[in-house]
Short mmCIF file of C-alpha atoms in Angstrom, two decimals:
data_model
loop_
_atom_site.label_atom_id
_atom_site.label_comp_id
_atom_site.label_asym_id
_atom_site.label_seq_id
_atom_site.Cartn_x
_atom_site.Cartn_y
_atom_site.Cartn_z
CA UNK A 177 0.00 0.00 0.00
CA UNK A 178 1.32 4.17 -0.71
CA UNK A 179 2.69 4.87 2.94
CA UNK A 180 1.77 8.06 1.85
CA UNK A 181 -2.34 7.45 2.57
CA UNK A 182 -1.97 4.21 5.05
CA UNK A 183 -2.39 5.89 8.29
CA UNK A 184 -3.61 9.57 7.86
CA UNK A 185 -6.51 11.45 6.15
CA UNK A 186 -5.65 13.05 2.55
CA UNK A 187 -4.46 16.80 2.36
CA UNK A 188 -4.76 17.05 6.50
CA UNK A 189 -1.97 17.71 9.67
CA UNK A 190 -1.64 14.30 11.75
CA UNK A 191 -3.65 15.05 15.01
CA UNK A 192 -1.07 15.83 16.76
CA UNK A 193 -0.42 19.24 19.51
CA UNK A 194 1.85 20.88 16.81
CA UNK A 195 -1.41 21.05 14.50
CA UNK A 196 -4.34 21.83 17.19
CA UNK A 197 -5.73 24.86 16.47
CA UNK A 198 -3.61 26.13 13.51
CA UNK A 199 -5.17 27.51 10.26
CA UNK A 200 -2.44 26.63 7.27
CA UNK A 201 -2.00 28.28 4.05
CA UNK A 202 -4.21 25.94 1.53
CA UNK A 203 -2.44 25.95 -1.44
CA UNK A 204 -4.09 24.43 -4.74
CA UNK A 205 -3.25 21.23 -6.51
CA UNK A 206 -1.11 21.28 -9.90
CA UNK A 207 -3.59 21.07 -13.28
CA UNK A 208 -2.08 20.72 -16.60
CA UNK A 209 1.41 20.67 -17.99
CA UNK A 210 4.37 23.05 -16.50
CA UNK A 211 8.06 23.44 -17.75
CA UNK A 212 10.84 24.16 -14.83
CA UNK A 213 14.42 24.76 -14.04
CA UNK A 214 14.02 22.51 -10.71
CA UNK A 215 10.89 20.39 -9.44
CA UNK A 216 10.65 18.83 -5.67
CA UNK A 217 9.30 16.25 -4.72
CA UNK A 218 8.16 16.67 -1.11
CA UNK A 219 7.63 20.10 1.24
CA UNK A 220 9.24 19.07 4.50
CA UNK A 221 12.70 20.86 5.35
CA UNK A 222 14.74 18.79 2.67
CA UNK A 223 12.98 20.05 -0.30
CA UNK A 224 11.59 23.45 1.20
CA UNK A 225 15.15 24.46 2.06
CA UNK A 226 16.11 22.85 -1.67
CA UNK A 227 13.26 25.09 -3.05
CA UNK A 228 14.22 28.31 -1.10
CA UNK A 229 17.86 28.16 -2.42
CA UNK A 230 17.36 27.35 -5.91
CA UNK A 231 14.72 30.48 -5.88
CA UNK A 232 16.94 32.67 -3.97
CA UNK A 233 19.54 31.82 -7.01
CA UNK A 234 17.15 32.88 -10.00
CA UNK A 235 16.25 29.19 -10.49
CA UNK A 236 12.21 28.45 -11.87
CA UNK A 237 11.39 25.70 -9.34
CA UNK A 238 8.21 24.06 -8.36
CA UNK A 239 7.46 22.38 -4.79
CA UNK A 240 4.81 19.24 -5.51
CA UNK A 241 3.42 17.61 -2.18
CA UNK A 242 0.98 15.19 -1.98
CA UNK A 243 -1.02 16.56 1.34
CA UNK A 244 0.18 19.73 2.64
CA UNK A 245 3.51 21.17 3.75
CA UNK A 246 4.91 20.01 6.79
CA UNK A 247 2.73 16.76 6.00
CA UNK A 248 5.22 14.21 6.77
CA UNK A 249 8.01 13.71 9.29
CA UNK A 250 8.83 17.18 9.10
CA UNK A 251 5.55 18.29 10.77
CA UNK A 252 5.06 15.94 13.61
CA UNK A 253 8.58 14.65 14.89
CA UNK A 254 10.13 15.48 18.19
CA UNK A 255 11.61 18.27 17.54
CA UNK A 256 14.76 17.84 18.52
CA UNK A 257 17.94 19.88 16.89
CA UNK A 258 21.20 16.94 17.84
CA UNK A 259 25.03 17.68 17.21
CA UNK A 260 26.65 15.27 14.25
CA UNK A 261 25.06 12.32 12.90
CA UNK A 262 23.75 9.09 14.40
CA UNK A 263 27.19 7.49 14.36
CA UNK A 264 29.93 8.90 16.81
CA UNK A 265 32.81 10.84 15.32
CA UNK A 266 35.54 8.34 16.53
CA UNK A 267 33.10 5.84 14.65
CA UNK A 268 33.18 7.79 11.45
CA UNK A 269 37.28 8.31 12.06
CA UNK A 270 37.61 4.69 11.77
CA UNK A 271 35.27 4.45 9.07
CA UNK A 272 36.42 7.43 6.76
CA UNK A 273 39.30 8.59 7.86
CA UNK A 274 40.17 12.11 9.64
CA UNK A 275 39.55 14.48 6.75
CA UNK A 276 35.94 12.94 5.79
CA UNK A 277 35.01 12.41 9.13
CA UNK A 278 36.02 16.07 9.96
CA UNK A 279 33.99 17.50 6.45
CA UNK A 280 31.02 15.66 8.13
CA UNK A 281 31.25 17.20 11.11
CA UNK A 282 31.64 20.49 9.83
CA UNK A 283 28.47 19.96 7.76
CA UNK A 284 26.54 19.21 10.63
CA UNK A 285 27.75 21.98 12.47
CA UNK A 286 26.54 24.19 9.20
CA UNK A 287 23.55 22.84 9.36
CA UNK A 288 22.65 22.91 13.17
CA UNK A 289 23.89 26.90 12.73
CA UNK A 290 21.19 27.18 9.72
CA UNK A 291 18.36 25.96 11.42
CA UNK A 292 18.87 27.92 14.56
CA UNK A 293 19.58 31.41 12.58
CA UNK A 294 16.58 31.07 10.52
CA UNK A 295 14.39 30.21 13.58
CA UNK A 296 16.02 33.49 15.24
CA UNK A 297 13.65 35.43 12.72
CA UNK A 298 10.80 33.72 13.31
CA UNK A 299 9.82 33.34 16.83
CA UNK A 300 6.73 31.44 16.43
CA UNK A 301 9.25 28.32 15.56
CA UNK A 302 10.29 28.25 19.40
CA UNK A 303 13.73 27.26 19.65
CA UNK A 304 15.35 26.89 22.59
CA UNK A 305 19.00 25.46 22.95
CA UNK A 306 19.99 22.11 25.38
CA UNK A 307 20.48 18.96 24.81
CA UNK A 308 20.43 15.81 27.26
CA UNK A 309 21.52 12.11 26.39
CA UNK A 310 20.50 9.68 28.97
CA UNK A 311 22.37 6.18 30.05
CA UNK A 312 21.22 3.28 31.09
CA UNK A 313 24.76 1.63 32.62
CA UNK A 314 28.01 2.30 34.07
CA UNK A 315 29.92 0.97 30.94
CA UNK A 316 27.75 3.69 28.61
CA UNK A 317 28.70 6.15 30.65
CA UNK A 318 32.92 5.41 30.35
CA UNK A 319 32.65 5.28 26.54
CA UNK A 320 30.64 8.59 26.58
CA UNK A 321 33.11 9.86 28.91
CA UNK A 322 35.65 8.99 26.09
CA UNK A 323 33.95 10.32 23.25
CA UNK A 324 33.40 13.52 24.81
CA UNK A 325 36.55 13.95 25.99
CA UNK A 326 37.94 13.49 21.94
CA UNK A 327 35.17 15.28 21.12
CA UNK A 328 36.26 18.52 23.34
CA UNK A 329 39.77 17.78 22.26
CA UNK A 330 39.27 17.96 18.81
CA UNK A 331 36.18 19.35 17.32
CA UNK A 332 35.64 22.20 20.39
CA UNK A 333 32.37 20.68 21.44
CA UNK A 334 31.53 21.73 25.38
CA UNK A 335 29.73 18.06 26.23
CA UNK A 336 29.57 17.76 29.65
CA UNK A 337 29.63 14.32 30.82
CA UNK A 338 27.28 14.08 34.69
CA UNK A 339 27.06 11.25 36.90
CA UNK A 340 23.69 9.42 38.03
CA UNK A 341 23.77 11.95 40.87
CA UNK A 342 24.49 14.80 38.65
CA UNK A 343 22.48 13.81 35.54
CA UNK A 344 19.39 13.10 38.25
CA UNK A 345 19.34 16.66 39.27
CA UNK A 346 18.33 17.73 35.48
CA UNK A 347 16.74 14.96 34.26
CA UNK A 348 14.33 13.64 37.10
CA UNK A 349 14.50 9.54 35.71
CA UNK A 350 15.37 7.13 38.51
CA UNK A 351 16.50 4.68 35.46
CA UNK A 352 19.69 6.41 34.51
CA UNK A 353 23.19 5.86 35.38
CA UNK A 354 24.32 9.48 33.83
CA UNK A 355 23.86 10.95 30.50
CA UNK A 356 25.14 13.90 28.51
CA UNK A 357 24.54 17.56 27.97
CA UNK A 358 25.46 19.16 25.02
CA UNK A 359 24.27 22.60 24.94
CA UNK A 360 24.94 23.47 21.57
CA UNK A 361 21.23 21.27 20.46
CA UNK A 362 18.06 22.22 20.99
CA UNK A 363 14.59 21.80 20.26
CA UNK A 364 11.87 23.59 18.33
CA UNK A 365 7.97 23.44 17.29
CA UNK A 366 8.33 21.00 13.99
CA UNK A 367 5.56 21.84 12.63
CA UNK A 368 5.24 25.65 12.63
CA UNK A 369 9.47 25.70 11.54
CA UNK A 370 8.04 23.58 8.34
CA UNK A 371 5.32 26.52 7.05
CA UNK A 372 7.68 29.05 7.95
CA UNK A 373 10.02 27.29 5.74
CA UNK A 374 6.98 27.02 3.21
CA UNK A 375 6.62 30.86 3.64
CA UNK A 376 10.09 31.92 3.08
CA UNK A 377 10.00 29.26 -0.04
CA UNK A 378 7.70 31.08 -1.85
CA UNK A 379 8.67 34.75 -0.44
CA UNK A 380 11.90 33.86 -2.87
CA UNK A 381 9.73 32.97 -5.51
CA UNK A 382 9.28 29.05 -5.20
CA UNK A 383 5.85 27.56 -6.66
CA UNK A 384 4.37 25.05 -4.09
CA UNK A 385 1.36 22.52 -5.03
CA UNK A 386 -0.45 20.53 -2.23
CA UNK A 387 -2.32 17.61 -2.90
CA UNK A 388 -0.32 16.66 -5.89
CA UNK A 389 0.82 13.28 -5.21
CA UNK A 390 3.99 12.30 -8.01
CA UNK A 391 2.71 9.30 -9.32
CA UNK A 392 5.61 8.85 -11.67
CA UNK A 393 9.14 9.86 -12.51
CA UNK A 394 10.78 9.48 -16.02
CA UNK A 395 14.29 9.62 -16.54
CA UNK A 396 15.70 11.42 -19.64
CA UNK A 397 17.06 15.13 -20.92
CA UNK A 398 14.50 16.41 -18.67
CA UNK A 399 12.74 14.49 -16.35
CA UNK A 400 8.54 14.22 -16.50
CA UNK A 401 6.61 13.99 -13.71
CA UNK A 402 3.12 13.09 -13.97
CA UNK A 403 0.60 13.85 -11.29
CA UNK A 404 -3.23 12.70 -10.92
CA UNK A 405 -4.13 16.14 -13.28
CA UNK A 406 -1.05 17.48 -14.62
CA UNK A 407 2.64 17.19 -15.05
CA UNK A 408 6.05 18.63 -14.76
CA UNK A 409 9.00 18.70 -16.83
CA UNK A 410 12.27 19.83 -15.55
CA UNK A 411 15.50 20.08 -15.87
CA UNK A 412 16.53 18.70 -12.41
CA UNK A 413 14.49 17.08 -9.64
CA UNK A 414 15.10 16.91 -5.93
CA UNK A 415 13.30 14.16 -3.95
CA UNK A 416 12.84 14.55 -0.72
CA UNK A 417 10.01 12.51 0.19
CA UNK A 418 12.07 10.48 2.74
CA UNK A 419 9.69 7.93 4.65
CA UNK A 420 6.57 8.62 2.42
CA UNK A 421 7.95 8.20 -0.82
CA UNK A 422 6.18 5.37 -2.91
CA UNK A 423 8.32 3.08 -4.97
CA UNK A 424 9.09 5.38 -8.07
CA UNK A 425 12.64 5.75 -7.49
CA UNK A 426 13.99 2.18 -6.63
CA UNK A 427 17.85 3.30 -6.75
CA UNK A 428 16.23 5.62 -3.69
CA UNK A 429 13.88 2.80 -2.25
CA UNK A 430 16.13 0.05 -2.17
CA UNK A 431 18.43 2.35 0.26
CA UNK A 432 15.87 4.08 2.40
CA UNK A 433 12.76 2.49 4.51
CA UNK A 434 9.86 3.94 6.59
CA UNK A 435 9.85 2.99 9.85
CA UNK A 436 6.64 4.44 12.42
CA UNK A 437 7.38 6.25 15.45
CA UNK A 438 4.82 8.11 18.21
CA UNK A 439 4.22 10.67 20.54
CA UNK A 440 1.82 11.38 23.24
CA UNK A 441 0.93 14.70 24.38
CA UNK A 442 0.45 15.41 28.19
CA UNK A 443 -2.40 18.55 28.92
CA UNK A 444 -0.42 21.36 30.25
CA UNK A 445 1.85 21.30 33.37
CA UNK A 446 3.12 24.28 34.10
CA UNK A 447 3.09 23.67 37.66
CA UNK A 448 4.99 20.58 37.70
CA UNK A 449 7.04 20.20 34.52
CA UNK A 450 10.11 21.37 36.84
CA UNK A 451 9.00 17.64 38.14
CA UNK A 452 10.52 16.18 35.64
CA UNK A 453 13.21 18.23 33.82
CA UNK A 454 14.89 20.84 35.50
CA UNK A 455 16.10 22.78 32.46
CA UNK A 456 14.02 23.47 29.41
CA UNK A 457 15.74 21.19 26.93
CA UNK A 458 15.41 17.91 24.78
CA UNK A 459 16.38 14.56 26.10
CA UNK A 460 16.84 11.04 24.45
CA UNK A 461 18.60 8.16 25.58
CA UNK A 462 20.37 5.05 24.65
CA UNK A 463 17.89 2.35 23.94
CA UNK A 464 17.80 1.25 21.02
CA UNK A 465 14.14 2.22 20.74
CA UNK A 466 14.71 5.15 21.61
CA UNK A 467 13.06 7.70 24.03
CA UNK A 468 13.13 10.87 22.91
CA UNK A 469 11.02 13.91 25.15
CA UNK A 470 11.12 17.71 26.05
CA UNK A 471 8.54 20.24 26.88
CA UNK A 472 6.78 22.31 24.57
CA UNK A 473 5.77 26.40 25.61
CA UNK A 474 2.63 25.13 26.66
CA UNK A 475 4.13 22.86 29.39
CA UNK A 476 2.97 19.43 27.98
CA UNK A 477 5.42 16.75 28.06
CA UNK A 478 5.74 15.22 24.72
CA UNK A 479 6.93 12.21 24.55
CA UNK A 480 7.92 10.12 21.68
CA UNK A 481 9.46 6.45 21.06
CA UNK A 482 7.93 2.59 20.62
CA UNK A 483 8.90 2.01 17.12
CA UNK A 484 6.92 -0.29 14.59
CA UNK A 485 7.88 -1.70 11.40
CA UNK A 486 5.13 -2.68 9.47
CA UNK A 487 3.55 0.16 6.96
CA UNK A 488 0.46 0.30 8.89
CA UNK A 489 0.82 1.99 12.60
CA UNK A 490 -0.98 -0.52 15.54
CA UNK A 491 -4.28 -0.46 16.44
CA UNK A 492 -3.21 0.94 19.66
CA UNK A 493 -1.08 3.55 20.15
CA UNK A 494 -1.49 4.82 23.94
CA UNK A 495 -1.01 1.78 26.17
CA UNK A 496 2.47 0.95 25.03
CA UNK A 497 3.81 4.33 24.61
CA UNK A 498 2.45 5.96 28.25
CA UNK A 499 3.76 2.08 29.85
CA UNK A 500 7.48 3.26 28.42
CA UNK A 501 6.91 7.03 29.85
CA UNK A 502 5.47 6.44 33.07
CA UNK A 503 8.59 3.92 33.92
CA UNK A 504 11.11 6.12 33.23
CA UNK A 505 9.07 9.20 34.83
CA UNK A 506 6.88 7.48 37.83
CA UNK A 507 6.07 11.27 39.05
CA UNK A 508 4.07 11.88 35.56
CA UNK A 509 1.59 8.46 36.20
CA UNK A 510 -1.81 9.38 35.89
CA UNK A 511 -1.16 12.41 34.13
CA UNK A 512 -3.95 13.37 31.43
CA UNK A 513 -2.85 12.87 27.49
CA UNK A 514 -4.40 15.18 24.92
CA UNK A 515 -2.87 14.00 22.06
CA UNK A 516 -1.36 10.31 20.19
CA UNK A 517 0.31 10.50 17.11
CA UNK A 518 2.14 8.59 14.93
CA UNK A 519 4.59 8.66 11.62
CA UNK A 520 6.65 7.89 9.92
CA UNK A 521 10.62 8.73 9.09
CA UNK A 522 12.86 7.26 6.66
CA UNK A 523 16.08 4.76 8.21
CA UNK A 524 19.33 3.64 5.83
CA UNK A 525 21.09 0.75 6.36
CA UNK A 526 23.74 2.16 8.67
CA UNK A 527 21.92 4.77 10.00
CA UNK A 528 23.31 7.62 7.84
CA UNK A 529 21.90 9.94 5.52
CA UNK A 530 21.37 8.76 2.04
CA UNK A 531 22.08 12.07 0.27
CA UNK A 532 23.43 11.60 -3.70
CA UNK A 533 22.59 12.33 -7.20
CA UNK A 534 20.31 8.88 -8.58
CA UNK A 535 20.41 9.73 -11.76
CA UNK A 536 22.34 12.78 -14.15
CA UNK A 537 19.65 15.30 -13.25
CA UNK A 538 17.86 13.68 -10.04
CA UNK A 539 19.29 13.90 -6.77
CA UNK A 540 17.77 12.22 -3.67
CA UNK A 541 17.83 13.20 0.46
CA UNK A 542 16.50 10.88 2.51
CA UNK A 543 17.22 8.39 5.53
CA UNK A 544 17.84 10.88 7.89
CA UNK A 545 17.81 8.08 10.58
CA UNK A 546 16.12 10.32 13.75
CA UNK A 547 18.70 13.30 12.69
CA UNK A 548 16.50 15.18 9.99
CA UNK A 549 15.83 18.15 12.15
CA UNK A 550 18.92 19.97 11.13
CA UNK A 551 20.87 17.58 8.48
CA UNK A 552 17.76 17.01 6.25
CA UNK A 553 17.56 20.72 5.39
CA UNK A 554 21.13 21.05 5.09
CA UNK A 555 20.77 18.28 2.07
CA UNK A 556 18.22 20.30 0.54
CA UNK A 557 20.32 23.30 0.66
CA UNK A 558 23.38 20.86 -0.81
CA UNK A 559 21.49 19.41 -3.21
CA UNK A 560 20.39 23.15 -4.25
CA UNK A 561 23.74 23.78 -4.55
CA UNK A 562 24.83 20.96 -6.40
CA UNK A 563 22.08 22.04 -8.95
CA UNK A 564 23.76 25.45 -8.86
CA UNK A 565 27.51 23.52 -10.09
CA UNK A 566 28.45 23.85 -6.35
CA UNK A 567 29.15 19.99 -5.36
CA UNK A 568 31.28 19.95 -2.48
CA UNK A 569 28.66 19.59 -0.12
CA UNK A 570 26.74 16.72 -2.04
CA UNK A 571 30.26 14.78 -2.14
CA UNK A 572 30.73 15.42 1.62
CA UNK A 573 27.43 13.66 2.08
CA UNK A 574 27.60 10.91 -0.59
CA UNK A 575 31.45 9.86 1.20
CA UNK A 576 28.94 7.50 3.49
CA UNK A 577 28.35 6.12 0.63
CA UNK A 578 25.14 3.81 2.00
CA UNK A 579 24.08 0.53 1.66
CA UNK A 580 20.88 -1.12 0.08
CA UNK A 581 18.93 -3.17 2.50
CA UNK A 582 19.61 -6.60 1.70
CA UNK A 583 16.92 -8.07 -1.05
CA UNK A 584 15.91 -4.43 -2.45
CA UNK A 585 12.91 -3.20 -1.34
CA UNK A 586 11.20 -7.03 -1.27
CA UNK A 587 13.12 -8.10 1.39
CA UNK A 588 13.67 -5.25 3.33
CA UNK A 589 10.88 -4.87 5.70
CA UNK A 590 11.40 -8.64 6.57
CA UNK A 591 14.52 -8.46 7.37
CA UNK A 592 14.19 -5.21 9.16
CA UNK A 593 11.24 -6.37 11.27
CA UNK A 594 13.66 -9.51 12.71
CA UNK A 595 16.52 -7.13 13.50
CA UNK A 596 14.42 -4.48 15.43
CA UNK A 597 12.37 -7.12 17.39
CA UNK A 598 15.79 -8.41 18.43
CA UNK A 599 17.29 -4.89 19.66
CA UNK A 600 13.68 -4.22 21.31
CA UNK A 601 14.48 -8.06 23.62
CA UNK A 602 17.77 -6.47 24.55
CA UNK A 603 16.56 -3.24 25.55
CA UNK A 604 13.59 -5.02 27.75
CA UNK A 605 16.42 -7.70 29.19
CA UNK A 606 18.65 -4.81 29.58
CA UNK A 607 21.95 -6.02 27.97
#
């Protein structure tokens, strides 16, 4: 089945707290046929910050969604702005080798500094800087201890490393042995950064269509893409459909799968949210499911984790999720929930971005692997570039060089499925 209609209604916000309440921009669908320097696929960060460049530059470039921007991942994740990529630096050292390693970094670093500078002119995104990483045992905590130490050493980043005692005081969990704070993250409102993104897109002179699902994509001089009442022909495409892509790329599919991740809404606690974290920052930890949670203005606790791999999400959202948050935070059981959602975000085989050019004049971002806050819209912006004849960012990213899943996309959900029901029996046995 599309993952982009299993689980939510056409051309509408998941129910989730980002969307109560808010009135978006309704743009209209694409009719007929349109000529273009640049089309996009997709209006989350990756191809709204691919759209805003390539329009800032002169470029003729089209945005074609097929619900409504900020639709997927981009709308309803946690929020959360992280430093790197979801691989230590020592780990891509030994992988890549100094210079790479250090390009990546520096990347990252870009693109954390991009988010937070265009959130700094528009307020109604809500950043707010800190980040926590939470531990589970002793020997975490003496590799993290490591890591940061290289990591202060040699790329100038201030993580402080706190004991169970220490971590404890911030983050109110009696489950931890430590963690991390690296104050140079952050968190934001998902949703509202996504149609500010959308604004500043078309303030530059990018075209977006909403409920224009790409149906097709064929490869040539120029590339056609044909949509339920109209179609596009372009000079370059960008994809950045990520987790809701259907299979019309395979050199993209065969790389990059959906996997379904939630979050449950607490009502407002401003009276007690102190309860639970003492600073106003974004937490996740090191399960392998991970549990990722922060506060937004409002007070409610948001909390997101229990991961499914099947297309469709499970018939029950709540029980599972709220079991997972009320053990880590006894203080919060009992506690009213206003809103469950679900979605879904796109994983690679090692956990890295898949960010390259598919074909001469298509170029893919996708897989950001939990990251995609802050390194999916610096692909967009590389990809731009790379359009543009600027490709040292795109080769930065494409040095992962990623995997496919083993067996293409037949076998991948399979063989996904066996691997994550595995890591989810060591997290429960705790080893």
């Amino acid at each position: 089945m599309n993952p982009l209609y299993r689980n939510d209604k056409p051309g509408q916000h998941a129910p989730s707290a980002y969307a109560a309440g808010l009135t978006p921009i309704d743009r209209p669908p694409l009719t007929g046929h349109i000529k273009v320097d640049v089309a996009v696929i997709g209006a989350g960060y990756c191809g709204l910050w691919a759209a805003k460049t390539l329009a800032a530059a002169g470029r003729d470039v089209v945005v074609l969604d097929a619900h409504r921007v900020g639709f997927g991942a981009s709308g309803r994740n946690g929020g959360q702005i992280h430093s790197g990529f979801n691989k230590t630096q020592p780990e891509l050292e030994a992988k890549l080798g100094d210079t790479r390693a250090r390009a990546l970094w520096d990347l990252a670093e870009a693109a954390k500094a991009q988010v937070k500078d265009f959130c700094a002119t528009h307020p109604d995104t809500a950043l707010r800087e800190g980040l926590g990483y939470g531990v589970y045992d002793k020997l975490e905590l003496a590799e993290f201890r490591l890591i940061a130490d290289h990591m202060n050493r040699h790329y100038g980043l201030n993580m402080e490393v706190l004991d169970q005692a220490a971590f404890a005081d911030v983050v109110k969990s009696p489950l931890y042995r430590g963690g991390v704070l690296d104050p140079s993250g952050g968190h934001l409102q998902p949703l509202q950064y996504a149609l500010a993104l959308g604004r500043a897109a078309e303030a530059t002179g990018a075209v977006i269509y909403e409920r224009t699902e790409v149906e097709s994509v064929s490869e040539g001089a120029r590339v056609t893409l044909r949509t339920p009442r109209g179609q596009v022909e372009a000079g370059h495409v960008i994809v950045a459909g990520n987790g809701y892509l259907p299979n019309i790329l395979p050199a993209v599919n065969r790389k990059v799968m959906p996997i379904n991740s939630f979050i449950a809404a607490t009502e407002p606690l401003p009276d007690r949210w102190q309860d639970v974290l003492a600073q106003d920052i974004a937490v996740a930890d090191s399960k392998f499911v991970v549990n990722y949670y922060r506060f937004d203005p409002n007070r409610r606790f948001l909390f997101g984790g229990r991961e499914s791999y099947g297309l469709g999400f499970p018939t029950d959202i709540q029980t599972a999720l709220i079991a997972r948050m009320e053990g880590l935070f006894p203080q919060l059981s009992g506690v009213k929930i206003d809103n469950v959602w679900g979605g879904s975000l796109g994983i690679t085989p090692s956990r890295l971005p898949h960010v390259a050019r598919v074909a001469p004049n298509i170029l893919s971002g996708a897989g950001f692997s939990g990251q995609g806050v802050a390194l999916s819209g610096m692909a967009g912006r590389v990809m731009a570039e790379a359009v543009l004849g600027q490709e040292d960012g795109l080769a930065t990213f494409e040095s992962l060089n990623v995997p496919a899943f083993p067996g293409g996309t037949a076998l991948r959900a399979p063989i996904l499925t066996l691997a994550m029901m595995w890591f989810a029996l060591r997290d429960r046995i705790g080893f």
